[in-house]
Coordinates of C-alpha atoms and ligand atoms in Angstrom, one line a residue:
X1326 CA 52.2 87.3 104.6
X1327 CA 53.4 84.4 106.6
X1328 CA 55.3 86.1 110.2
X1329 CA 58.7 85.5 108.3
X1330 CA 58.6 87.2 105.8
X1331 CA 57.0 90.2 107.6
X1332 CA 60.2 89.9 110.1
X1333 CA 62.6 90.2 107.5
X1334 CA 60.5 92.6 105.5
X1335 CA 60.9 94.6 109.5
X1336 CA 64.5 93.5 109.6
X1337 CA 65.9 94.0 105.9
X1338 CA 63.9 95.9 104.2
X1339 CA 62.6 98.0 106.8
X1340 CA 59.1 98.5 107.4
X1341 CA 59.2 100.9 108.6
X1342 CA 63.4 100.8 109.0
X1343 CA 65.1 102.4 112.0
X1344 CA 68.3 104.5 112.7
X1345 CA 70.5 104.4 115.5
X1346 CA 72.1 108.4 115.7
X1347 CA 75.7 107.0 114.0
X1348 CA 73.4 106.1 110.6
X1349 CA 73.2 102.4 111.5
X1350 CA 69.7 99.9 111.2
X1351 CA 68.1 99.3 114.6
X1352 CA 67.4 95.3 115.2
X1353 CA 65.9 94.0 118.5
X1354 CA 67.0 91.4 119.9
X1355 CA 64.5 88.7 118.4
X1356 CA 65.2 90.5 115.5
X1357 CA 68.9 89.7 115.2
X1358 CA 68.4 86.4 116.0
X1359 CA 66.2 85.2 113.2
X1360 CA 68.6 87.0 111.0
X1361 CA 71.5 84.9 112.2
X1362 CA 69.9 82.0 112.2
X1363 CA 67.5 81.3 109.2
X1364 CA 69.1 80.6 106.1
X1365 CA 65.9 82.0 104.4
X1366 CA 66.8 85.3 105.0
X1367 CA 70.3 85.1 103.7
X1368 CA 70.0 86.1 99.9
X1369 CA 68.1 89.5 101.4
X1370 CA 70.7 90.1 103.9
X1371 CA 73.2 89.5 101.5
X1372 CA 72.0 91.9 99.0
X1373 CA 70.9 95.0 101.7
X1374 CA 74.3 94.9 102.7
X1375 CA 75.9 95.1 99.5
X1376 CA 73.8 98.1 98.7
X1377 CA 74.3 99.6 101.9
X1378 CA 78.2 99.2 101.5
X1379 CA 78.2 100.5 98.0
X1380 CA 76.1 103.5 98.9
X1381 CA 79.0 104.3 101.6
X1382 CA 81.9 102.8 100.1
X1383 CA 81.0 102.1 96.0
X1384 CA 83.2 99.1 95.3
X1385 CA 86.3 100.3 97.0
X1386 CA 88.7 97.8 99.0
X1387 CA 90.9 98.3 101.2
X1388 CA 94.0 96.8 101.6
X1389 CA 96.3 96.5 105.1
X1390 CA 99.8 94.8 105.1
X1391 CA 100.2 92.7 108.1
X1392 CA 103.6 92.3 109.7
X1393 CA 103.2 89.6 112.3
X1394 CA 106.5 91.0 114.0
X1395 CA 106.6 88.2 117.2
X1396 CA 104.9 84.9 118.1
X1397 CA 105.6 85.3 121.5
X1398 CA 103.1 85.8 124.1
X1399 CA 103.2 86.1 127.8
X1400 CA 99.3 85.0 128.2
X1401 CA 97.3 81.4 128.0
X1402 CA 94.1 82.1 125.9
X1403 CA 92.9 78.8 125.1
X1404 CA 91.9 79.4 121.8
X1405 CA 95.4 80.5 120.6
X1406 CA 98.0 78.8 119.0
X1407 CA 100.8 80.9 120.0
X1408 CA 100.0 80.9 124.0
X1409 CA 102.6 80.9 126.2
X1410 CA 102.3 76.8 127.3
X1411 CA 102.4 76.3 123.5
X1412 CA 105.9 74.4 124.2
X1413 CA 105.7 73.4 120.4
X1414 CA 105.7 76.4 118.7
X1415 CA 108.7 77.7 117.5
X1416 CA 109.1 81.2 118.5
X1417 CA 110.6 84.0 116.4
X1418 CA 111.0 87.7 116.7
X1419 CA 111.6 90.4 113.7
X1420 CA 114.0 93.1 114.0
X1421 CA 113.3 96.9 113.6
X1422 CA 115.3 96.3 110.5
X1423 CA 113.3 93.5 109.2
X1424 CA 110.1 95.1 110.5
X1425 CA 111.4 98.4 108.3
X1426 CA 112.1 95.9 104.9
X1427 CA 108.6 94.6 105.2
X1428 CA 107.1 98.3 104.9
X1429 CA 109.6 99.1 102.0
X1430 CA 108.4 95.9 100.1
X1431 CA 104.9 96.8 101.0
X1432 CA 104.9 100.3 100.0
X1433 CA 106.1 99.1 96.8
X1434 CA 103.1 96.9 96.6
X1435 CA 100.6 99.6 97.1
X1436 CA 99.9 99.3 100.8
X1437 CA 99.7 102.2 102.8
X1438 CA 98.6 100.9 106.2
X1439 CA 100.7 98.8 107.5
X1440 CA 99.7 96.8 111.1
X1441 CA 101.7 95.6 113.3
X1442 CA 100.6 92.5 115.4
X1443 CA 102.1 90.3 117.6
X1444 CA 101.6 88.4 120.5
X1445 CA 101.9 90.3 124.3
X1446 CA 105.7 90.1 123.9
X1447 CA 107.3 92.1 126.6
X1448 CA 111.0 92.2 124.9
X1449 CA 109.5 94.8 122.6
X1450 CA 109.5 97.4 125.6
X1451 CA 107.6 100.7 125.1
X1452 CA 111.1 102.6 124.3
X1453 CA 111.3 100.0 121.9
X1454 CA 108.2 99.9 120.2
X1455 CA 108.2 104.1 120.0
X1456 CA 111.8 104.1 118.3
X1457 CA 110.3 101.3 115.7
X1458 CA 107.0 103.1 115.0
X1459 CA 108.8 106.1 114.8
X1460 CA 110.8 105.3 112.0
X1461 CA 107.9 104.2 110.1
X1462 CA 106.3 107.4 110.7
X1463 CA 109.1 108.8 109.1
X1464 CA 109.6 107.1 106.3
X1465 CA 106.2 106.8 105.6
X1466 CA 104.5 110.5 107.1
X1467 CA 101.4 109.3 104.0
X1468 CA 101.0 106.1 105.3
X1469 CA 98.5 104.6 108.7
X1470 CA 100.5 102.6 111.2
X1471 CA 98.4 99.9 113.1
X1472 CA 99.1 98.2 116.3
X1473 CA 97.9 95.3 117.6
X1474 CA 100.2 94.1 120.6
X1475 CA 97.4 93.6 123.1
X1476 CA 96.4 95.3 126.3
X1477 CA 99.0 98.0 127.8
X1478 CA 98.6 100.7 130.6
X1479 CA 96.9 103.7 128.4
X1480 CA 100.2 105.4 129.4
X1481 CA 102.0 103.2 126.9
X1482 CA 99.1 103.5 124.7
X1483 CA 99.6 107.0 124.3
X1484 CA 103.8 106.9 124.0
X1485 CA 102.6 105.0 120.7
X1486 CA 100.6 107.5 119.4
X1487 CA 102.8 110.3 120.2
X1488 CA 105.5 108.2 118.3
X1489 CA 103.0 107.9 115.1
X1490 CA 100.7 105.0 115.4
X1491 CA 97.3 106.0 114.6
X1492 CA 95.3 102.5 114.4
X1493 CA 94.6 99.7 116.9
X1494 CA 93.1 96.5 116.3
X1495 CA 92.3 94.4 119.8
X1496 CA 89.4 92.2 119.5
X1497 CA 87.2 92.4 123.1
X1498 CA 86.4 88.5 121.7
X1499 CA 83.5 87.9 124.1
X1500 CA 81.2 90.7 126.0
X1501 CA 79.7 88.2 127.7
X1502 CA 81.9 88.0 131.6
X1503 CA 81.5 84.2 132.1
X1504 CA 82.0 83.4 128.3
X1505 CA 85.5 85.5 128.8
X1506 CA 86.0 83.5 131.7
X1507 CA 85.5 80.3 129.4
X1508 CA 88.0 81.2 127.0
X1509 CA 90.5 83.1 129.0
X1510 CA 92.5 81.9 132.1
X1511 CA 91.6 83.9 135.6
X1512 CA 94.3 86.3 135.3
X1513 CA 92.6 88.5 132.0
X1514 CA 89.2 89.6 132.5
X1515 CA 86.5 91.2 130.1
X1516 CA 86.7 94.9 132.1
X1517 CA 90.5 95.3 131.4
X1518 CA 90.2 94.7 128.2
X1519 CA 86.7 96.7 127.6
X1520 CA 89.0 99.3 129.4
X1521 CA 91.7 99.3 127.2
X1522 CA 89.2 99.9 124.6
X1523 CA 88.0 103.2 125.6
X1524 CA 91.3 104.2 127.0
X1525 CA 92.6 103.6 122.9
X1526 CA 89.3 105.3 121.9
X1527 CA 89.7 108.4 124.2
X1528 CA 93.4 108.9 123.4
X1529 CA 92.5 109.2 119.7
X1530 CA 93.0 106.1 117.8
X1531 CA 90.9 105.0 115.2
X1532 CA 90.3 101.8 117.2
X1533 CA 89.2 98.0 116.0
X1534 CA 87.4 95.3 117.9
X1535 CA 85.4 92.4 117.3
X1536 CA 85.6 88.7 118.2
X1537 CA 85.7 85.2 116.8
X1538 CA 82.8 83.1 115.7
X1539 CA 81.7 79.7 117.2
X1540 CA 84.6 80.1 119.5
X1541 CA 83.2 77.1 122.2
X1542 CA 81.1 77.8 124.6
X1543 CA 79.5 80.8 122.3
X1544 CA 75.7 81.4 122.5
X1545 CA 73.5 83.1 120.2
X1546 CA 72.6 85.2 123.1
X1547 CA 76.8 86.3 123.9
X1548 CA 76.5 87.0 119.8
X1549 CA 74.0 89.3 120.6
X1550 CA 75.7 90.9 123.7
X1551 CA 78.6 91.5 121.4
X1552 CA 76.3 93.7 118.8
X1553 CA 75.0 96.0 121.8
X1554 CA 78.5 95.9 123.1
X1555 CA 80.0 97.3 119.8
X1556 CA 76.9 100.1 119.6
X1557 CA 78.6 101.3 122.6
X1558 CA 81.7 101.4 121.9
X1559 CA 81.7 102.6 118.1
X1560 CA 84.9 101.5 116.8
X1561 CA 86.1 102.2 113.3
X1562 CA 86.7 99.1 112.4
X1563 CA 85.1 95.6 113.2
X1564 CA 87.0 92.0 112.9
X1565 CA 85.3 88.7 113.1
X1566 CA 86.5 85.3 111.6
X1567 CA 85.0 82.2 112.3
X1568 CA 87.4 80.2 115.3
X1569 CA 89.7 77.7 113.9
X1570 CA 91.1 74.8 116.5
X1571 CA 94.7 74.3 116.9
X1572 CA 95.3 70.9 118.3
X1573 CA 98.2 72.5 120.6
X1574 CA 95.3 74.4 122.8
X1575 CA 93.1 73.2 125.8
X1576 CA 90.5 73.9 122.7
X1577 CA 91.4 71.0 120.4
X1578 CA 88.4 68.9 120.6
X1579 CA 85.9 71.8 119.6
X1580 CA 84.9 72.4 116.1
X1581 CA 85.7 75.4 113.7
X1582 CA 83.0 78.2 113.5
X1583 CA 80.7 78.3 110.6
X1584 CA 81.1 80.0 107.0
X1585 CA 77.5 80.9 107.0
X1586 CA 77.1 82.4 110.6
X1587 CA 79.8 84.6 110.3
X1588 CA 78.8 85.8 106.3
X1589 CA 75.4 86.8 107.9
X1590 CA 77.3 88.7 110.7
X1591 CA 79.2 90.6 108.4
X1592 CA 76.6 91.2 106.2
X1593 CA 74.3 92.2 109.6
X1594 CA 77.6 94.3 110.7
X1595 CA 77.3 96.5 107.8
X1596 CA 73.6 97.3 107.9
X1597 CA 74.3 98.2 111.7
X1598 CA 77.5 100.1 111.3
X1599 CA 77.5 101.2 107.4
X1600 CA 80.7 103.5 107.9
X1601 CA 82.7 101.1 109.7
X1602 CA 85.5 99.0 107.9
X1603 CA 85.1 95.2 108.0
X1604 CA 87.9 92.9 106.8
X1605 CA 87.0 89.6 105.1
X1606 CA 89.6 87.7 107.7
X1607 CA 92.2 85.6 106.8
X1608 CA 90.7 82.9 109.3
X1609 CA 87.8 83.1 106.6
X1610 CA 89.8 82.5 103.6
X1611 CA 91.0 79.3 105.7
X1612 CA 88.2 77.8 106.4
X1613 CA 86.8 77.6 102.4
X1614 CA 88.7 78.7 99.5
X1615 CA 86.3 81.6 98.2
X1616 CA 85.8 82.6 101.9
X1617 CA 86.9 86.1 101.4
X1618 CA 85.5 86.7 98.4
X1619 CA 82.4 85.7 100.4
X1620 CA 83.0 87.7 103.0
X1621 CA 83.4 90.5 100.5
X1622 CA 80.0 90.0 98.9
X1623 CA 78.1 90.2 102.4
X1624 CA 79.4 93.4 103.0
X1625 CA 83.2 93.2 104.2
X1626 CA 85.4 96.1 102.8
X1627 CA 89.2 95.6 103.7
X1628 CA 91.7 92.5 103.0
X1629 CA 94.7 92.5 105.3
X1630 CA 97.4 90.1 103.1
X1631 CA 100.2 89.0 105.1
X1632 CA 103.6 91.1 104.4
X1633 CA 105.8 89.0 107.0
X1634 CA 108.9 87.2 105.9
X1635 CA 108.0 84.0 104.4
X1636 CA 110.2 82.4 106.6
X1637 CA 108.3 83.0 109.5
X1638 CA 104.8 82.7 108.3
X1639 CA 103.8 79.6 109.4
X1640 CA 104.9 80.4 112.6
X1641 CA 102.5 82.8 113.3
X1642 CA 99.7 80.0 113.7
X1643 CA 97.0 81.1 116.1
X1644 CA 95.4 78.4 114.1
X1645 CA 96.0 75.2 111.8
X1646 CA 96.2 75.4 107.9
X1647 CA 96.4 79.0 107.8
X1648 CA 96.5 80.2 104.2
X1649 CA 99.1 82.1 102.1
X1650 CA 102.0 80.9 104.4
X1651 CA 103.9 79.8 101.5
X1652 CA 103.3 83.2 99.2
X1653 CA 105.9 86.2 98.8
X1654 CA 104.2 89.6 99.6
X1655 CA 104.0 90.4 95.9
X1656 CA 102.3 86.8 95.0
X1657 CA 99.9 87.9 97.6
X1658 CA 99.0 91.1 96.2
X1659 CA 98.5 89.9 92.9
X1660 CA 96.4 86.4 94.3
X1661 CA 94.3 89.2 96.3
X1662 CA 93.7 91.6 93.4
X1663 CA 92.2 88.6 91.1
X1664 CA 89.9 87.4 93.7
X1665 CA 88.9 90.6 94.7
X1666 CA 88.3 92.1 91.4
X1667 CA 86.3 88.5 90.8
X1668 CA 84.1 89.2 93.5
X1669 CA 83.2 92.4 91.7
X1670 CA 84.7 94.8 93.7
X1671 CA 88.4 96.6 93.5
X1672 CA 91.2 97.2 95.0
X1673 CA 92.5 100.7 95.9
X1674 CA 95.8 102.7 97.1
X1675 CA 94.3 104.5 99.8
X1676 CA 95.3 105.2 103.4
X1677 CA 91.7 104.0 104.2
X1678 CA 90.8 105.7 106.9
X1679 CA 86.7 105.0 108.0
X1680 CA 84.3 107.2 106.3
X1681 CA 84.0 110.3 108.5
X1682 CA 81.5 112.3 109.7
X1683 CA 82.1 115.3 107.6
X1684 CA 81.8 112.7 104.8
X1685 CA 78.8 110.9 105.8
X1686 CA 75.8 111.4 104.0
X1687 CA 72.9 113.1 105.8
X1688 CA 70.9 110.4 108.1
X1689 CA 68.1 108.7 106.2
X1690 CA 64.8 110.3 108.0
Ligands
LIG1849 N1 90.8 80.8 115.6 C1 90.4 82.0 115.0 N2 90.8 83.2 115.4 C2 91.7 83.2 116.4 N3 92.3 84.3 117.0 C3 93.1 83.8 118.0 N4 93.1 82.4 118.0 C4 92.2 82.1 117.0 C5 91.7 80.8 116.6 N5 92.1 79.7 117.1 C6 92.0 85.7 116.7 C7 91.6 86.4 118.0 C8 92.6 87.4 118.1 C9 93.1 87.6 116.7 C10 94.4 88.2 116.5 O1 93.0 86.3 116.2 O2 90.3 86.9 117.9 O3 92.1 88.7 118.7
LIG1850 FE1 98.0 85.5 99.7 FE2 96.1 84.7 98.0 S1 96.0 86.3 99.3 S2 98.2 84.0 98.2

């Protein structure tokens, strides 16, 4: 056998295969590497993780409306479209009334998670954040409310969950210090954020991280560092899209991430964390047009179509020629059913929550 195939026979099929104690595959370093890199190894990768996410998950999808409820942001990441010295985007902001017709139209639709993201906007004070995720609770006592407003005190943190929010979603987007340092100006840092993280964790969310793929300056070694990094921390859920340039950022001369690195993550992802939930990004289906349905196939498990008011869509560009800008929420749904359901896999009205523990299957010996 020629040493490649023995390494992915090690890495994919397992011989013999490993466990971590949370029901995951072990992979060394050098193992994770040739795994992200060869293209040989793809199709097998491709296909362990399918089984491995239909052992867990059988061909269930879950679906997340996304309210994108402000574009304005008090930081400067220099990947983001919607940073603060942005002085060409146009800025908007949703009111708890809009906010509330975007879950009425999406409950409609099915959904029954709905997240809220926006940029770090400080007009939507903690009092005012509370009374609008309280209402949602209220209406909707069967339904998950995400955040994803950023990093907070974990006081605030916990006046959210006390007022119904359940979910977060903040991406650590590098593990690596210096690589943080590369895409963030000196006033964030990589401990706040990894701090935020736990404080969200310990507080009792169901908490999401990840990062972006090929962001610049990214080495397969801070790729690496961001696997160990999520072993530690565990979340429920796991976000990656391939980075996209906006030409409004410090980043507009580097080039988008790749399709095929970030398919082998996922697929790598769900062989390393079977139970967690892994959305095939909108920032994939920009990048090429089956992208989704792609990311579906190497292991990805939630879609998070877009439930903001048309109007204000395209405003919400981190990046350029995001997709479905133009669609109504219902269009959306329908677009996201055919494509899923064509990638062999279906769409359910579920609250989604990650499989738990109780649930899980005894570890493989
Ligand atoms: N390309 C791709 N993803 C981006 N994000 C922000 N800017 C970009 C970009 N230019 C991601 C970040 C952030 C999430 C909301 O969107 O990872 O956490
Ligand atoms: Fe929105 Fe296809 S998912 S139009």
């Amino acid at each position: 056998m020629y040493p490649e195939e023995a390494m992915m026979q090690g890495a994919v099929f397992g011989v013999p295969e490993e466990f971590d104690s949370h029901g995951g595959q072990s992979f060394s370093d050098a193992q994770l590497r040739q795994l992200l890199e060869k293209a040989e190894y793809e199709d097998a990768l491709f296909r362990a993780a399918d089984r491995k996410r239909r052992e867990i998950y059988g061909d269930k999808v879950y679906i997340r409306g996304l309210i994108e409820f402000t574009n304005y942001c008090k930081n400067n990441c220099y990947y983001c479209g919607i940073r603060r010295d942005n002085k060409n985007a146009v800025r908007y902001r949703l009111t708890k009334q809009e906010i509330l017709a975007c879950c009425a139209e999406g409950y409609q639709l099915g959904f029954r998670t709905f997240v809220l993201q926006g940029g770090e906007d400080p007009y939507y004070t903690d009092a005012l954040l509370c009374d609008i995720v309280s209402d949602i609770r209220t209406r909707y006592p069967d339904c998950a409310i995400t955040l994803s407003v950023g990093e907070k005190p974990k006081e605030s943190y916990r006046a959210y969950f006390e007022a119904g929010a359940n979910r977060y979603l903040l991406r650590h987007e590098t593990a690596n210090s210096a690589h943080y340092g590369k895409l963030h100006p000196e006033s964030m840092c990589l401990q706040r954020r990894k701090q935020c993280l736990f404080d969200l964790k310990d507080i009792g969310y169901q908490v999401g991280s990840g990062f972006m793929v090929g962001s610049p300056y990214q080495t397969m070694d801070n790729i690496v560092e961001d696997i160990r990094f999520l072993q530690t921390l565990q979340p429920d859920m796991i976000g990656i899209g391939p980075y996209i340039t906006h030409k409004e950022t410090p980043f507009s001369s580097f080039e988008n991430g790749s399709l095929a690195l970030t398919l082998r993550l996922i697929a790598v992802l769900r062989l390393m964390f079977p139970y967690a939930l892994i959305p095939a990004t909108t920032a994939l289906g920009t990048i090429h047009p089956q992208g989704r349905e792609l990311g579906l196939k190497a292991g990805a498990n939630v879609v998070m179509p877009n439930l903001s008011p048309v109007g204000v869509r395209e405003l919400y560009a981190l990046y350029e020629n995001k997709i479905c800008t133009g669609e109504e929420a219902a269009q959306c749904r329908g677009c996201l059913e055919r494509r899923v359901r064509s990638a062999g896999y279906r769409i359910v009205t579920a609250i989604g929550d990650a499989a738990t523990r109780v649930s899980r299957p005894a570890q493989p010996s």
